[in-house]
mmCIF file of C-alpha atoms in Angstrom:
data_model
loop_
_atom_site.group_PDB
_atom_site.id
_atom_site.type_symbol
_atom_site.label_atom_id
_atom_site.label_comp_id
_atom_site.label_asym_id
_atom_site.label_seq_id
_atom_site.Cartn_x
_atom_site.Cartn_y
_atom_site.Cartn_z
ATOM 1 C CA MET A 4 187.441 -48.884 146.930
ATOM 2 C CA GLN A 5 188.097 -51.719 149.026
ATOM 3 C CA HIS A 6 187.925 -55.181 148.609
ATOM 4 C CA GLU A 7 185.821 -57.905 149.071
ATOM 5 C CA ASP A 8 186.349 -61.300 149.197
ATOM 6 C CA ALA A 9 183.474 -63.702 148.694
ATOM 7 C CA ALA A 10 184.175 -65.462 151.699
ATOM 8 C CA GLU A 11 183.756 -62.531 154.001
ATOM 9 C CA ARG A 12 180.493 -61.167 152.923
ATOM 10 C CA PRO A 13 177.783 -63.681 152.929
ATOM 11 C CA ALA A 14 176.487 -64.779 149.314
ATOM 12 C CA ARG A 15 173.354 -62.620 147.862
ATOM 13 C CA PRO A 16 170.503 -65.108 147.486
ATOM 14 C CA GLY A 17 171.092 -66.490 143.762
ATOM 15 C CA GLU A 18 174.286 -66.233 144.411
ATOM 16 C CA HIS A 19 176.559 -69.237 143.866
ATOM 17 C CA HIS A 20 180.137 -69.596 146.041
ATOM 18 C CA THR A 21 181.654 -72.833 145.679
ATOM 19 C CA SER A 22 185.313 -74.362 147.009
ATOM 20 C CA THR A 23 186.452 -77.082 147.313
ATOM 21 C CA THR A 24 186.999 -79.394 150.813
ATOM 22 C CA GLU A 25 188.900 -82.660 151.403
ATOM 23 C CA LYS A 26 188.192 -86.195 153.413
ATOM 24 C CA GLY A 27 190.791 -88.685 154.513
ATOM 25 C CA ALA A 28 192.206 -88.856 150.097
ATOM 26 C CA PHE A 29 188.496 -87.120 149.077
ATOM 27 C CA CYS A 30 187.654 -84.106 148.007
ATOM 28 C CA SER A 31 184.439 -82.718 147.258
ATOM 29 C CA ALA A 32 183.079 -79.480 145.179
ATOM 30 C CA VAL A 33 180.455 -77.838 147.928
ATOM 31 C CA CYS A 34 178.668 -74.163 147.521
ATOM 32 C CA THR A 35 176.251 -71.661 149.388
ATOM 33 C CA CYS A 36 173.359 -72.349 147.639
ATOM 34 C CA GLY A 37 174.097 -75.933 149.806
ATOM 35 C CA TRP A 38 174.954 -77.770 146.861
ATOM 36 C CA ARG A 39 177.326 -80.378 147.216
ATOM 37 C CA GLY A 40 179.813 -82.719 144.536
ATOM 38 C CA PRO A 41 180.266 -86.477 144.179
ATOM 39 C CA ALA A 42 183.969 -87.253 146.471
ATOM 40 C CA ARG A 43 186.393 -87.044 143.864
ATOM 41 C CA ARG A 44 190.079 -88.556 144.307
ATOM 42 C CA ALA A 45 191.271 -85.961 142.246
ATOM 43 C CA ARG A 46 190.874 -82.348 143.607
ATOM 44 C CA SER A 47 190.578 -81.405 139.937
ATOM 45 C CA GLN A 48 188.038 -83.384 139.368
ATOM 46 C CA ALA A 49 186.185 -81.623 141.656
ATOM 47 C CA ARG A 50 187.816 -78.095 141.048
ATOM 48 C CA ARG A 51 185.855 -79.050 137.852
ATOM 49 C CA ASP A 52 182.463 -80.007 139.449
ATOM 50 C CA ALA A 53 182.675 -76.598 141.087
ATOM 51 C CA GLU A 54 183.004 -74.781 138.206
ATOM 52 C CA THR A 55 180.677 -76.670 136.063
ATOM 53 C CA HIS A 56 178.020 -75.858 138.884
ATOM 54 C CA SER A 57 178.883 -72.158 139.554
ATOM 55 C CA GLY A 58 179.234 -71.202 135.950
ATOM 56 C CA PRO A 59 182.015 -69.613 134.409
ATOM 57 C CA GLY A 60 184.125 -66.531 135.965
ATOM 58 C CA GLU A 61 181.092 -67.566 139.465
ATOM 59 C CA THR A 62 183.593 -69.791 141.213
#
């Protein structure tokens, strides 16, 4: 069975795959659905925003 990395396969409708992106001193959570979290100085808070958006276990 071949393992598919979430970044390598397209998102299915209704799926949320989140990640973080940095711009200068700020980090934001982003999602494949188009959602973007607020800019944060703390990476941990941006990751928490992503978890809250996607739901438990779906990052």
